[in-house]
Amino acid sequence: MKELITGAEALMRSLEHQGVKTLFGYPGGSIMPVFDALYDHRSTLHHILVRHEQGATHAAQGFARTSGQVGVCLVTSGPGATNTITGIADAMIDSTPIVVIAGQVGTAFLGSDAFQEVDLVGITQPISKWSYQIRRAEDVPYAVARAFYIAASGRPGPVVLDFAKNAQVEKIEYEPLSIDFVRSYVPVPDTDSMSVIRAAEYINKAKKPLVLAGQGVELGGAQDELRRFIEKAQLPVGCTLLGLSVLSSEHPLNMGMLGMHGNLATNVKTNECDVLIAVGMRFDDRVTGNLATYARQAKVIHFDIDPSEINKNVKADVAVLGDCKQTLRAVTELLVPTDHKEWIASFEPYRRKEMEKVIEPEIHPAAGPLNMGEVVRAVSEAAHHEAVLVTDVGQNQMMSARYFKYTRNRSIVTSGGLGTMGFGLPAAVGATFAVPDRTVCVFMGDGGLQMNLQELGTVMEQKAPVKMILLNNNYLGNVRQWQAMFFHRRYSFTPMLNPDYMKIAEAYGIPSRRVIDRADLHAAIAEMLTTDGPFFLEACVVEEGNVLPMTPPGNSVDEMLLEC
Amino acid sequence: MEKTLYTLIVYSENIAGLLNQITAVFTRRQINIESLNVSASSIKGVHKYTITAWIDEENIKKIVSQIEKKIDVLQAHYFTDDEIFSHEIALYKLSTPVLEKDPRVSALIRRYNARVVEVNPTYSALEKDGATEDIISLHDELQKLGCVLQFVRSGRIALTKSCVERVNEFLADREARYLQHKNEKA
């Protein structure tokens, strides 16, 4: 007779079979059999104990975004499970492959309002790619194999496994299982060869083409294909927030970031181009501004792996469905080498204007307190523009996205779609486990840091080499900026009374330094980067600084404010 | 944009919780479902949903692609009334004393071709199938005569008029790809 093992043990073996080496989690009543099984697998499955389940999901996201592998969370039922909701929703909207495994009460108790019972499948269905309840031990290999396949394939996303306690302890014969086919699920749609030909025709005829590159390029591993595509026909590129590292910041065709706080040139030119070529991006409202006036003059070509993104926000004249690694290659073959010299040169005055009015004053101020942008650029430079940037949400996010430079793939981890404050610190912890050879810098505000401050405990215990930079302005800065601009400077609950962060860092045994004077900035950054392990750098920045330029909500992308 | 009564036909794997996922696509976009019917289809293990909603074409397209995106959904398509054979059934419970007293009630029953399935001293039950408009119009007229105790409609069920069975083709194509994929691996 074959060996009989528990469902919990089957989960361990299934995770190992999927190649999982790292998981982020927190034990509790309904997942105890699994944690008990994990105790015997500590040498192969590296479990990182977080301090809150939300932290586990963001850590798994940071892990997934930097490594390209599936991030895994292991939590208990009830509150353990509901604490993962924000991370699941975040991973859904930002297409991040994670698998959340949560305990559940035994099937006999389901629906009885048992202790720590919550309808997790019901709660997560609208915010996950797939959500499944494991009710019998024999379903474990199938559920895990399907979960990993669905999370990672096509347009990635979060998958939830709700693991009933009886299924954790029942015994089964285990057979490893891999799944790479689900009848009802088409991860990569077929590419219509006509769409490839028509896309190439439009681009070849274009006088003023503009490429919008999104995270899809990164997810599809098509960074080289994108580069060859744009270089062959000399197509200028704007990157979305999540797509910032798909093309080196130094590339001559990289014209900068798109969106509300993106660069002036890319935004203005969106409403001047004759052919708009979107690759792996979803025309989020933070990118498009007012849709009614967005790129109306342009023919739109949309490359995407997800058919439901086509015509969702912006109507496409040509939709190139499929995996952009293949479709970009196919279109590139049909391109006629061109130079678009005049068109590319026409970006320059806008770049110069932004440099002069916004960028230079931000990163090289003559006097006054530290600016966020200057701290960010100084860190990026000190790390030779090769670090992984993790951000929290708010002004710190926009400033670090704008002023950090990217020279390597998968170098930005930020909560784009959901805008989750508290994302940064745990996501950075996750990233350090995914890419231990890279420097991971996380920029946070004083608001967001405190939303998952408890994860300093994880940093401490794991000695996770996170370079934490707090851009402290004693405000919920982004909301304060909007209050200043659109609510008559009525600072309703945005000033923040802060604790002494040096003492907090000290309590966790994390080396730290506070910088107030400009003269100390570079030495402090050097100390941070040369210190082994984690470091906490608090930069006391100008209190009422504004992120500029800005497309006010409802405005057209070519109506950016350079001052306010 | 002009609203039309579209009929949406969805085929899915027989998996618990899918109904929720499908209806959530409508509710999230503030679109009311007029009627909904779920049953097994002619294909073993495949369920068929027939859903109607008043909506414009741009939005029905978005709804269809969002529904098709669900992992366990096989296919979703939308149709206008001229592209389908559709049918609905309704039951009416009427007060027998009113029915006996007012001859207009039985005249209505005959005019609308409804079937009487039960008569007792307290109530009578009618059954009517056909087009939704007729069913509703019979109800409205009976209501005016003050004899309706209960009324229920089944929701529309529909068959496509097309000579192509798209879901069968999809399944055959998926099957072929699966076999090809398996052979390539072997």
PDB file of N, CA and C in Angstrom, chain A residues 109-166:
ATOM      1  N   PHE A 109     -18.551  22.521  10.075  1.00  0.00           N
ATOM      2  CA  PHE A 109     -18.915  23.776  10.745  1.00  0.00           C
ATOM      3  C   PHE A 109     -19.268  24.886   9.760  1.00  0.00           C
ATOM      4  N   LEU A 110     -19.032  24.664   8.475  1.00  0.00           N
ATOM      5  CA  LEU A 110     -19.250  25.733   7.496  1.00  0.00           C
ATOM      6  C   LEU A 110     -20.693  26.225   7.543  1.00  0.00           C
ATOM      7  N   GLY A 111     -20.860  27.530   7.574  1.00  0.00           N
ATOM      8  CA  GLY A 111     -22.203  28.098   7.578  1.00  0.00           C
ATOM      9  C   GLY A 111     -22.830  28.173   8.960  1.00  0.00           C
ATOM     10  N   SER A 112     -22.083  27.776   9.990  1.00  0.00           N
ATOM     11  CA  SER A 112     -22.667  27.774  11.335  1.00  0.00           C
ATOM     12  C   SER A 112     -22.193  28.968  12.163  1.00  0.00           C
ATOM     13  N   ASP A 113     -21.521  29.941  11.520  1.00  0.00           N
ATOM     14  CA  ASP A 113     -20.915  31.055  12.251  1.00  0.00           C
ATOM     15  C   ASP A 113     -19.962  30.541  13.313  1.00  0.00           C
ATOM     16  N   ALA A 114     -19.185  29.551  12.950  1.00  0.00           N
ATOM     17  CA  ALA A 114     -18.216  28.966  13.877  1.00  0.00           C
ATOM     18  C   ALA A 114     -17.124  29.981  14.184  1.00  0.00           C
ATOM     19  N   PHE A 115     -16.363  29.702  15.238  1.00  0.00           N
ATOM     20  CA  PHE A 115     -15.281  30.595  15.639  1.00  0.00           C
ATOM     21  C   PHE A 115     -14.297  30.785  14.475  1.00  0.00           C
ATOM     22  N   GLN A 116     -14.019  32.040  14.169  1.00  0.00           N
ATOM     23  CA  GLN A 116     -13.097  32.413  13.092  1.00  0.00           C
ATOM     24  C   GLN A 116     -13.509  31.841  11.733  1.00  0.00           C
ATOM     25  N   GLU A 117     -14.834  31.744  11.523  1.00  0.00           N
ATOM     26  CA  GLU A 117     -15.307  31.352  10.195  1.00  0.00           C
ATOM     27  C   GLU A 117     -15.658  32.608   9.414  1.00  0.00           C
ATOM     28  N   VAL A 118     -15.212  32.669   8.180  1.00  0.00           N
ATOM     29  CA  VAL A 118     -15.639  33.755   7.306  1.00  0.00           C
ATOM     30  C   VAL A 118     -15.749  33.180   5.893  1.00  0.00           C
ATOM     31  N   ASP A 119     -16.714  33.665   5.125  1.00  0.00           N
ATOM     32  CA  ASP A 119     -16.913  33.154   3.763  1.00  0.00           C
ATOM     33  C   ASP A 119     -15.838  33.757   2.858  1.00  0.00           C
ATOM     34  N   LEU A 120     -14.651  33.186   2.946  1.00  0.00           N
ATOM     35  CA  LEU A 120     -13.516  33.778   2.230  1.00  0.00           C
ATOM     36  C   LEU A 120     -13.680  33.686   0.715  1.00  0.00           C
ATOM     37  N   VAL A 121     -14.185  32.568   0.238  1.00  0.00           N
ATOM     38  CA  VAL A 121     -14.373  32.445  -1.215  1.00  0.00           C
ATOM     39  C   VAL A 121     -15.367  33.509  -1.685  1.00  0.00           C
ATOM     40  N   GLY A 122     -16.455  33.668  -0.926  1.00  0.00           N
ATOM     41  CA  GLY A 122     -17.444  34.685  -1.283  1.00  0.00           C
ATOM     42  C   GLY A 122     -16.864  36.082  -1.255  1.00  0.00           C
ATOM     43  N   ILE A 123     -16.036  36.362  -0.260  1.00  0.00           N
ATOM     44  CA  ILE A 123     -15.444  37.702  -0.143  1.00  0.00           C
ATOM     45  C   ILE A 123     -14.431  37.957  -1.254  1.00  0.00           C
ATOM     46  N   THR A 124     -13.676  36.931  -1.600  1.00  0.00           N
ATOM     47  CA  THR A 124     -12.551  37.188  -2.515  1.00  0.00           C
ATOM     48  C   THR A 124     -12.891  36.975  -3.984  1.00  0.00           C
ATOM     49  N   GLN A 125     -14.040  36.385  -4.279  1.00  0.00           N
ATOM     50  CA  GLN A 125     -14.351  36.152  -5.697  1.00  0.00           C
ATOM     51  C   GLN A 125     -14.224  37.407  -6.564  1.00  0.00           C
ATOM     52  N   PRO A 126     -14.776  38.542  -6.121  1.00  0.00           N
ATOM     53  CA  PRO A 126     -14.676  39.711  -7.017  1.00  0.00           C
ATOM     54  C   PRO A 126     -13.291  40.347  -7.069  1.00  0.00           C
ATOM     55  N   ILE A 127     -12.393  39.946  -6.169  1.00  0.00           N
ATOM     56  CA  ILE A 127     -11.083  40.613  -6.142  1.00  0.00           C
ATOM     57  C   ILE A 127      -9.940  39.638  -6.386  1.00  0.00           C
ATOM     58  N   SER A 128     -10.262  38.456  -6.885  1.00  0.00           N
ATOM     59  CA  SER A 128      -9.182  37.511  -7.164  1.00  0.00           C
ATOM     60  C   SER A 128      -9.381  36.928  -8.549  1.00  0.00           C
ATOM     61  N   LYS A 129      -8.308  36.350  -9.073  1.00  0.00           N
ATOM     62  CA  LYS A 129      -8.410  35.729 -10.390  1.00  0.00           C
ATOM     63  C   LYS A 129      -9.152  34.397 -10.258  1.00  0.00           C
ATOM     64  N   TRP A 130      -8.935  33.737  -9.137  1.00  0.00           N
ATOM     65  CA  TRP A 130      -9.613  32.464  -8.884  1.00  0.00           C
ATOM     66  C   TRP A 130      -9.621  32.214  -7.390  1.00  0.00           C
ATOM     67  N   SER A 131     -10.680  31.628  -6.904  1.00  0.00           N
ATOM     68  CA  SER A 131     -10.838  31.430  -5.474  1.00  0.00           C
ATOM     69  C   SER A 131     -11.494  30.073  -5.272  1.00  0.00           C
ATOM     70  N   TYR A 132     -10.918  29.244  -4.420  1.00  0.00           N
ATOM     71  CA  TYR A 132     -11.375  27.854  -4.351  1.00  0.00           C
ATOM     72  C   TYR A 132     -11.295  27.336  -2.933  1.00  0.00           C
ATOM     73  N   GLN A 133     -12.322  26.577  -2.544  1.00  0.00           N
ATOM     74  CA  GLN A 133     -12.319  25.992  -1.209  1.00  0.00           C
ATOM     75  C   GLN A 133     -11.900  24.522  -1.289  1.00  0.00           C
ATOM     76  N   ILE A 134     -10.863  24.177  -0.545  1.00  0.00           N
ATOM     77  CA  ILE A 134     -10.415  22.778  -0.492  1.00  0.00           C
ATOM     78  C   ILE A 134     -11.170  22.112   0.647  1.00  0.00           C
ATOM     79  N   ARG A 135     -12.069  21.187   0.302  1.00  0.00           N
ATOM     80  CA  ARG A 135     -12.908  20.558   1.325  1.00  0.00           C
ATOM     81  C   ARG A 135     -12.461  19.143   1.652  1.00  0.00           C
ATOM     82  N   ARG A 136     -11.653  18.559   0.787  1.00  0.00           N
ATOM     83  CA  ARG A 136     -11.196  17.183   1.003  1.00  0.00           C
ATOM     84  C   ARG A 136      -9.696  17.127   0.740  1.00  0.00           C
ATOM     85  N   ALA A 137      -8.999  16.321   1.524  1.00  0.00           N
ATOM     86  CA  ALA A 137      -7.541  16.235   1.383  1.00  0.00           C
ATOM     87  C   ALA A 137      -7.151  15.828  -0.035  1.00  0.00           C
ATOM     88  N   GLU A 138      -7.969  14.959  -0.648  1.00  0.00           N
ATOM     89  CA  GLU A 138      -7.583  14.470  -1.981  1.00  0.00           C
ATOM     90  C   GLU A 138      -7.603  15.578  -3.030  1.00  0.00           C
ATOM     91  N   ASP A 139      -8.236  16.742  -2.727  1.00  0.00           N
ATOM     92  CA  ASP A 139      -8.252  17.859  -3.678  1.00  0.00           C
ATOM     93  C   ASP A 139      -6.991  18.721  -3.614  1.00  0.00           C
ATOM     94  N   VAL A 140      -6.134  18.487  -2.618  1.00  0.00           N
ATOM     95  CA  VAL A 140      -4.997  19.390  -2.405  1.00  0.00           C
ATOM     96  C   VAL A 140      -4.071  19.473  -3.623  1.00  0.00           C
ATOM     97  N   PRO A 141      -3.599  18.336  -4.159  1.00  0.00           N
ATOM     98  CA  PRO A 141      -2.663  18.452  -5.297  1.00  0.00           C
ATOM     99  C   PRO A 141      -3.292  19.187  -6.482  1.00  0.00           C
ATOM    100  N   TYR A 142      -4.576  18.875  -6.764  1.00  0.00           N
ATOM    101  CA  TYR A 142      -5.287  19.522  -7.866  1.00  0.00           C
ATOM    102  C   TYR A 142      -5.413  21.029  -7.613  1.00  0.00           C
ATOM    103  N   ALA A 143      -5.854  21.391  -6.397  1.00  0.00           N
ATOM    104  CA  ALA A 143      -6.109  22.806  -6.103  1.00  0.00           C
ATOM    105  C   ALA A 143      -4.819  23.618  -6.170  1.00  0.00           C
ATOM    106  N   VAL A 144      -3.735  23.072  -5.633  1.00  0.00           N
ATOM    107  CA  VAL A 144      -2.466  23.812  -5.629  1.00  0.00           C
ATOM    108  C   VAL A 144      -1.926  23.942  -7.052  1.00  0.00           C
ATOM    109  N   ALA A 145      -1.993  22.859  -7.805  1.00  0.00           N
ATOM    110  CA  ALA A 145      -1.472  22.901  -9.182  1.00  0.00           C
ATOM    111  C   ALA A 145      -2.257  23.910 -10.013  1.00  0.00           C
ATOM    112  N   ARG A 146      -3.582  23.892  -9.843  1.00  0.00           N
ATOM    113  CA  ARG A 146      -4.423  24.800 -10.602  1.00  0.00           C
ATOM    114  C   ARG A 146      -4.172  26.248 -10.154  1.00  0.00           C
ATOM    115  N   ALA A 147      -4.012  26.437  -8.845  1.00  0.00           N
ATOM    116  CA  ALA A 147      -3.797  27.781  -8.300  1.00  0.00           C
ATOM    117  C   ALA A 147      -2.533  28.410  -8.884  1.00  0.00           C
ATOM    118  N   PHE A 148      -1.451  27.668  -8.898  1.00  0.00           N
ATOM    119  CA  PHE A 148      -0.189  28.232  -9.390  1.00  0.00           C
ATOM    120  C   PHE A 148      -0.248  28.476 -10.893  1.00  0.00           C
ATOM    121  N   TYR A 149      -0.899  27.565 -11.614  1.00  0.00           N
ATOM    122  CA  TYR A 149      -1.020  27.753 -13.058  1.00  0.00           C
ATOM    123  C   TYR A 149      -1.830  29.013 -13.369  1.00  0.00           C
ATOM    124  N   ILE A 150      -2.949  29.167 -12.679  1.00  0.00           N
ATOM    125  CA  ILE A 150      -3.818  30.314 -12.954  1.00  0.00           C
ATOM    126  C   ILE A 150      -3.154  31.619 -12.515  1.00  0.00           C
ATOM    127  N   ALA A 151      -2.511  31.608 -11.343  1.00  0.00           N
ATOM    128  CA  ALA A 151      -1.890  32.840 -10.838  1.00  0.00           C
ATOM    129  C   ALA A 151      -0.820  33.359 -11.800  1.00  0.00           C
ATOM    130  N   ALA A 152      -0.028  32.443 -12.353  1.00  0.00           N
ATOM    131  CA  ALA A 152       1.159  32.879 -13.099  1.00  0.00           C
ATOM    132  C   ALA A 152       0.921  33.030 -14.595  1.00  0.00           C
ATOM    133  N   SER A 153      -0.096  32.371 -15.149  1.00  0.00           N
ATOM    134  CA  SER A 153      -0.240  32.350 -16.608  1.00  0.00           C
ATOM    135  C   SER A 153      -1.066  33.531 -17.092  1.00  0.00           C
ATOM    136  N   GLY A 154      -0.966  33.794 -18.387  1.00  0.00           N
ATOM    137  CA  GLY A 154      -1.757  34.868 -18.988  1.00  0.00           C
ATOM    138  C   GLY A 154      -1.491  36.182 -18.289  1.00  0.00           C
ATOM    139  N   ARG A 155      -2.582  36.912 -18.016  1.00  0.00           N
ATOM    140  CA  ARG A 155      -2.423  38.111 -17.202  1.00  0.00           C
ATOM    141  C   ARG A 155      -2.416  37.641 -15.753  1.00  0.00           C
ATOM    142  N   PRO A 156      -1.296  37.763 -15.048  1.00  0.00           N
ATOM    143  CA  PRO A 156      -1.204  37.169 -13.708  1.00  0.00           C
ATOM    144  C   PRO A 156      -2.170  37.823 -12.727  1.00  0.00           C
ATOM    145  N   GLY A 157      -2.369  37.145 -11.604  1.00  0.00           N
ATOM    146  CA  GLY A 157      -3.257  37.702 -10.590  1.00  0.00           C
ATOM    147  C   GLY A 157      -3.262  36.839  -9.344  1.00  0.00           C
ATOM    148  N   PRO A 158      -3.988  37.282  -8.326  1.00  0.00           N
ATOM    149  CA  PRO A 158      -4.021  36.542  -7.070  1.00  0.00           C
ATOM    150  C   PRO A 158      -5.011  35.372  -7.100  1.00  0.00           C
ATOM    151  N   VAL A 159      -4.629  34.298  -6.454  1.00  0.00           N
ATOM    152  CA  VAL A 159      -5.500  33.140  -6.315  1.00  0.00           C
ATOM    153  C   VAL A 159      -5.623  32.828  -4.828  1.00  0.00           C
ATOM    154  N   VAL A 160      -6.832  32.467  -4.407  1.00  0.00           N
ATOM    155  CA  VAL A 160      -7.083  32.184  -2.996  1.00  0.00           C
ATOM    156  C   VAL A 160      -7.449  30.718  -2.827  1.00  0.00           C
ATOM    157  N   LEU A 161      -6.794  30.053  -1.894  1.00  0.00           N
ATOM    158  CA  LEU A 161      -7.175  28.686  -1.527  1.00  0.00           C
ATOM    159  C   LEU A 161      -7.655  28.696  -0.088  1.00  0.00           C
ATOM    160  N   ASP A 162      -8.889  28.304   0.090  1.00  0.00           N
ATOM    161  CA  ASP A 162      -9.528  28.322   1.399  1.00  0.00           C
ATOM    162  C   ASP A 162      -9.529  26.861   1.883  1.00  0.00           C
ATOM    163  N   PHE A 163      -8.695  26.565   2.866  1.00  0.00           N
ATOM    164  CA  PHE A 163      -8.327  25.178   3.166  1.00  0.00           C
ATOM    165  C   PHE A 163      -9.029  24.723   4.448  1.00  0.00           C
ATOM    166  N   ALA A 164     -10.107  23.955   4.289  1.00  0.00           N
ATOM    167  CA  ALA A 164     -10.898  23.511   5.450  1.00  0.00           C
ATOM    168  C   ALA A 164     -10.054  22.611   6.360  1.00  0.00           C
ATOM    169  N   LYS A 165     -10.266  22.774   7.657  1.00  0.00           N
ATOM    170  CA  LYS A 165      -9.383  22.123   8.623  1.00  0.00           C
ATOM    171  C   LYS A 165      -9.436  20.602   8.520  1.00  0.00           C
ATOM    172  N   ASN A 166     -10.628  20.046   8.272  1.00  0.00           N
ATOM    173  CA  ASN A 166     -10.702  18.582   8.165  1.00  0.00           C
ATOM    174  C   ASN A 166      -9.864  18.072   6.993  1.00  0.00           C
TER     175      ASN A 166
END
